[in-house]
XYZ file of C-alpha atoms in Angstrom:
341
model
C 56.673 -8.577 -2.783
C 53.148 -7.266 -2.116
C 52.494 -3.642 -2.958
C 50.522 -1.668 -0.363
C 48.412 1.184 -1.790
C 49.864 4.548 -0.922
C 46.572 5.757 0.524
C 46.780 3.044 3.240
C 50.354 4.053 4.158
C 49.429 7.716 4.445
C 46.093 7.076 6.212
C 46.364 4.009 8.484
C 43.189 4.941 10.350
C 41.273 4.945 7.043
C 42.602 1.468 6.288
C 41.484 0.165 9.705
C 37.974 1.619 9.268
C 37.720 0.092 5.808
C 38.647 -3.369 7.118
C 36.087 -3.074 9.927
C 33.369 -2.070 7.467
C 34.119 -5.041 5.199
C 34.051 -7.488 8.116
C 30.773 -6.054 9.404
C 29.189 -6.442 5.972
C 30.296 -10.076 5.781
C 28.858 -10.800 9.242
C 25.501 -9.191 8.395
C 25.191 -11.144 5.152
C 26.119 -14.392 6.883
C 23.563 -13.913 9.662
C 20.844 -13.041 7.147
C 21.488 -16.160 5.078
C 21.545 -18.351 8.177
C 17.990 -17.239 8.999
C 16.550 -18.477 5.707
C 15.298 -22.002 5.216
C 13.354 -23.899 2.539
C 15.682 -22.925 -0.272
C 15.441 -19.246 0.599
C 11.774 -19.068 -0.392
C 10.408 -18.214 3.040
C 10.505 -14.590 4.078
C 11.243 -13.538 7.639
C 8.249 -12.380 9.696
C 8.548 -8.745 10.738
C 8.476 -9.597 14.448
C 11.261 -12.124 14.944
C 10.710 -12.634 18.644
C 8.037 -12.852 21.307
C 8.138 -12.388 25.031
C 9.519 -15.906 25.442
C 12.292 -15.476 22.889
C 12.779 -16.105 19.179
C 10.370 -18.208 17.157
C 11.576 -21.709 16.455
C 11.944 -22.735 12.819
C 8.841 -24.910 13.172
C 6.798 -21.803 14.035
C 8.180 -19.625 11.285
C 5.518 -20.213 8.647
C 2.724 -20.053 11.186
C 3.992 -16.712 12.458
C 4.307 -15.298 8.931
C 0.690 -16.278 8.204
C -0.452 -14.692 11.475
C 1.257 -11.408 10.637
C -0.165 -11.357 7.128
C -3.636 -11.919 8.551
C -3.198 -8.857 10.766
C -2.360 -6.782 7.700
C -5.275 -8.263 5.786
C -7.705 -7.265 8.523
C -6.403 -3.706 8.222
C -7.127 -3.813 4.492
C -10.715 -4.910 5.232
C -11.233 -1.684 7.180
C -9.983 0.241 4.150
C -12.524 -1.612 2.013
C -15.320 -0.638 4.382
C -14.241 2.980 4.096
C -14.209 2.741 0.301
C -17.739 1.299 0.318
C -18.922 4.182 2.487
C -17.271 6.628 0.103
C -18.900 5.327 -3.058
C -22.079 3.858 -1.546
C -22.462 4.486 1.304
C -23.858 0.929 1.500
C -23.044 -2.101 -0.708
C -26.381 -1.917 -2.520
C -25.545 1.618 -3.662
C -22.040 0.895 -4.995
C -21.743 0.394 -8.754
C -19.474 -2.421 -9.921
C -18.192 -0.789 -13.109
C -19.386 2.823 -13.094
C -18.840 4.948 -16.167
C -16.579 7.918 -15.608
C -15.424 6.822 -12.139
C -11.844 6.159 -11.081
C -12.461 2.641 -9.788
C -13.805 -0.757 -10.837
C -15.142 -3.714 -8.871
C -11.659 -5.194 -8.574
C -10.269 -2.203 -6.659
C -12.258 -3.351 -3.619
C -10.672 -6.828 -3.580
C -6.924 -6.447 -3.507
C -4.659 -9.526 -3.216
C -3.371 -8.053 0.021
C -2.274 -11.333 1.620
C 1.344 -12.270 0.919
C 2.067 -15.950 0.446
C 4.966 -16.761 2.842
C 6.644 -18.880 0.154
C 7.748 -18.482 -3.437
C 4.957 -17.324 -5.740
C 5.381 -18.445 -9.349
C 3.371 -18.671 -12.518
C 3.007 -22.281 -13.644
C 1.846 -23.246 -17.116
C 1.905 -21.455 -20.438
C 2.259 -17.711 -20.771
C -0.995 -15.999 -21.633
C -4.352 -17.644 -20.959
C -3.836 -21.016 -19.241
C -1.038 -20.423 -16.740
C -1.817 -19.848 -13.054
C -0.079 -18.170 -10.111
C 0.744 -20.698 -7.386
C 1.932 -20.344 -3.784
C 4.717 -22.529 -2.413
C 4.558 -25.415 -4.851
C 8.158 -26.249 -3.973
C 6.752 -27.424 -0.632
C 3.914 -29.400 -2.216
C 6.484 -30.958 -4.563
C 8.219 -32.535 -1.562
C 5.094 -34.409 -0.486
C 4.715 -38.140 -1.046
C 1.108 -37.527 -2.116
C -0.303 -34.672 -4.189
C -3.896 -34.212 -5.326
C -4.955 -31.656 -7.947
C -8.528 -30.932 -9.068
C -8.995 -28.999 -12.307
C -12.398 -27.754 -13.458
C -12.451 -26.292 -16.959
C -9.956 -27.900 -19.338
C -10.980 -26.405 -22.687
C -8.242 -28.248 -24.610
C -5.310 -26.622 -22.758
C -3.509 -28.472 -19.937
C -0.099 -26.845 -19.571
C -0.833 -26.007 -15.932
C -1.789 -29.563 -15.011
C 1.145 -31.025 -16.957
C 3.629 -28.739 -15.207
C 2.328 -29.690 -11.759
C 2.632 -33.407 -12.500
C 6.099 -32.928 -13.973
C 7.297 -31.017 -10.906
C 6.043 -33.717 -8.527
C 5.845 -37.333 -9.793
C 3.449 -38.019 -6.910
C 0.856 -35.558 -8.228
C -2.337 -36.926 -9.703
C -4.867 -34.720 -11.465
C -8.633 -35.126 -11.617
C -9.980 -33.043 -14.491
C -13.595 -32.132 -15.281
C -15.066 -30.427 -18.347
C -18.264 -31.353 -20.204
C -17.307 -29.269 -23.252
C -14.328 -31.452 -24.252
C -13.562 -35.165 -24.249
C -10.071 -35.257 -22.746
C -7.196 -33.277 -21.289
C -5.238 -31.023 -23.615
C -2.271 -32.393 -25.613
C 0.178 -31.282 -22.915
C -1.158 -34.209 -20.847
C -3.015 -36.438 -23.286
C -0.028 -36.944 -25.593
C 2.473 -37.773 -22.819
C 2.177 -41.421 -21.683
C 3.994 -40.804 -18.373
C 1.412 -38.141 -17.462
C -1.640 -39.978 -18.789
C -1.347 -42.607 -16.063
C -1.747 -39.923 -13.393
C -4.498 -37.918 -15.113
C -8.170 -38.790 -14.662
C -10.729 -37.060 -16.895
C -14.537 -36.918 -16.585
C -17.048 -34.975 -18.739
C -18.879 -33.572 -15.707
C -20.016 -30.093 -14.717
C -19.232 -28.626 -11.319
C -22.329 -27.118 -9.763
C -24.314 -26.240 -6.634
C -26.227 -29.531 -6.624
C -25.880 -33.176 -7.579
C -27.697 -34.067 -10.798
C -25.820 -37.039 -12.293
C -28.653 -37.952 -14.667
C -28.794 -34.535 -16.327
C -26.960 -33.651 -19.503
C -24.258 -32.788 -18.770
C -23.974 -34.635 -15.453
C -23.562 -32.168 -12.567
C -21.814 -32.815 -9.275
C -20.865 -30.813 -6.207
C -17.209 -30.704 -5.257
C -17.839 -32.581 -2.028
C -19.573 -35.396 -3.930
C -16.694 -35.698 -6.401
C -14.181 -35.895 -3.553
C -16.273 -38.632 -1.968
C -16.448 -40.556 -5.262
C -12.663 -40.372 -5.608
C -11.967 -41.233 -1.966
C -10.254 -37.898 -1.293
C -10.221 -35.909 1.919
C -7.788 -33.209 0.752
C -6.965 -31.204 -2.388
C -3.545 -29.562 -2.636
C -4.342 -27.408 -5.692
C -7.876 -26.543 -6.815
C -8.221 -24.852 -10.222
C -11.634 -23.581 -11.313
C -12.455 -21.915 -14.630
C -16.112 -22.657 -15.373
C -17.491 -19.520 -17.051
C -19.636 -18.088 -14.261
C -20.709 -21.305 -12.542
C -18.016 -20.711 -9.905
C -20.330 -18.588 -7.751
C -22.990 -21.163 -6.906
C -20.486 -24.029 -6.906
C -18.273 -22.390 -4.289
C -21.215 -21.322 -2.141
C -22.297 -24.970 -1.974
C -18.714 -26.133 -1.370
C -18.308 -23.793 1.602
C -21.712 -24.699 3.017
C -20.892 -28.409 2.747
C -17.843 -27.944 4.975
C -19.441 -25.561 7.472
C -20.663 -26.811 10.836
C -22.889 -24.981 13.316
C -22.390 -25.184 17.068
C -25.760 -26.301 18.517
C -25.234 -24.233 21.666
C -23.726 -20.958 20.452
C -25.053 -21.068 16.918
C -21.644 -20.009 15.586
C -20.404 -21.413 12.279
C -17.009 -23.009 11.635
C -15.684 -23.680 8.152
C -12.625 -25.784 7.357
C -12.159 -26.257 3.638
C -10.152 -29.326 2.518
C -7.944 -27.367 0.111
C -4.485 -25.821 0.329
C -4.900 -23.196 -2.381
C -7.273 -22.263 -5.182
C -6.675 -20.765 -8.628
C -9.956 -19.216 -9.763
C -11.081 -17.349 -12.852
C -13.953 -15.061 -11.854
C -16.628 -14.072 -14.365
C -18.481 -11.151 -12.760
C -20.870 -10.859 -15.653
C -24.302 -9.330 -15.327
C -26.170 -12.508 -16.287
C -24.344 -14.563 -13.625
C -26.323 -12.994 -10.783
C -23.100 -11.678 -9.280
C -22.327 -8.874 -11.694
C -23.561 -6.186 -9.306
C -21.525 -5.030 -6.322
C -23.932 -6.059 -3.567
C -24.222 -9.726 -4.531
C -20.578 -10.032 -5.530
C -19.423 -8.508 -2.242
C -21.556 -10.927 -0.196
C -20.107 -13.869 -2.144
C -16.518 -12.657 -1.728
C -16.949 -12.136 2.009
C -18.220 -15.710 2.268
C -14.921 -16.881 0.744
C -13.018 -14.743 3.244
C -14.946 -16.111 6.226
C -14.078 -19.615 5.005
C -10.364 -18.760 5.313
C -9.508 -18.006 1.682
C -7.068 -15.128 1.210
C -6.174 -13.685 -2.219
C -2.413 -13.485 -2.767
C -2.341 -12.743 -6.509
C -4.536 -11.370 -9.258
C -4.183 -11.108 -13.008
C -6.589 -9.447 -15.426
C -7.720 -11.628 -18.307
C -8.046 -9.160 -21.171
C -8.206 -11.663 -24.028
C -11.922 -11.374 -24.707
C -11.777 -7.570 -24.323
C -9.052 -7.577 -26.954
C -11.272 -9.677 -29.222
C -14.385 -7.534 -28.946
C -12.450 -4.250 -28.580
C -15.286 -2.092 -27.254
C -18.527 -2.298 -25.329
C -17.163 -4.977 -22.968
C -16.560 -4.281 -19.318
C -13.460 -5.782 -17.604
C -15.357 -8.401 -15.601
C -13.043 -11.386 -16.172
C -10.177 -11.735 -13.678
C -7.902 -14.469 -12.315
C -7.366 -14.728 -8.542
C -5.213 -17.092 -6.514
C -6.180 -17.867 -2.915
C -4.346 -19.398 0.034
C -6.373 -21.272 2.646
C -5.101 -19.998 6.003
C -7.209 -22.421 8.049
C -6.310 -25.972 8.958
C -2.898 -27.581 9.114
C -1.233 -28.076 5.736
C 2.096 -27.571 3.990
C 1.537 -23.920 3.075
C 0.656 -22.699 6.578
C 2.575 -25.178 8.750
C 5.925 -26.959 8.862
C 4.357 -30.147 10.184
C 4.256 -31.702 6.709
C 7.741 -30.750 5.535
């Protein structure tokens, strides 16, 4: 015979309220779970409806990206205010001023949320990278990865190929002769890894030593029109290389004179070396370069300080080495649209 707690017998109204509360909780949890797709990795946009009714599932990612872009534009106004405070113009702002409560990186927050799972892929410490929505890329029948700067460590590239057997990696580094052992010692990965001792640069100079190529030229050589994951770690050469890359995919309207850029990449993992000798170690030049990336549709969704070389030299080194991950919000690809999933 079931035993009924005495508190329920003495307070039937309390028992009824308790049952109602439990049922309401179950209903709320059920409705929340039913609104999540893609393994629960997508987050709900803040505005779940428009004047014509709720967004369809096919519009969900697109709407999330739109809302994040609105927030990002608000952050840009905050950056302008910060420049006025410490400048008041970009040419007057110091990148790493002594005794001030800011550094260059405080102006460039990763304020754009990836609408999918963000995870660190590759080894812990130097070598791993933060990636947006690779569970979606892993579902694709084709997957193209470009990796510039191998330096004997390929845990990132190996993990991407392991996660998606369709992924192929094109690696470039003139300072080494092959991928790291994470790829080069695994026969099943070797067949999908293609290494070349080339330098990425702002111009094509194949006869120089080392041979230099622009990213557009390398894509043309490989017969590629799209890169799912672009990793660049080339010790300061990223500035000129990316300027040329953006210019190569920018068209100008002959009538209005307006420029349109559509980069053939889904996301980019970039180590930035804002060193004084690079030409972009001062705020004015760095800011102009960063804004060029933003106009091209690249939005930072993660950052991670690389403090290894500061730890080595201990003092007298400014913190000018940082990892950023960018999502390309332009175009129609798996990270900003459901058309490919």
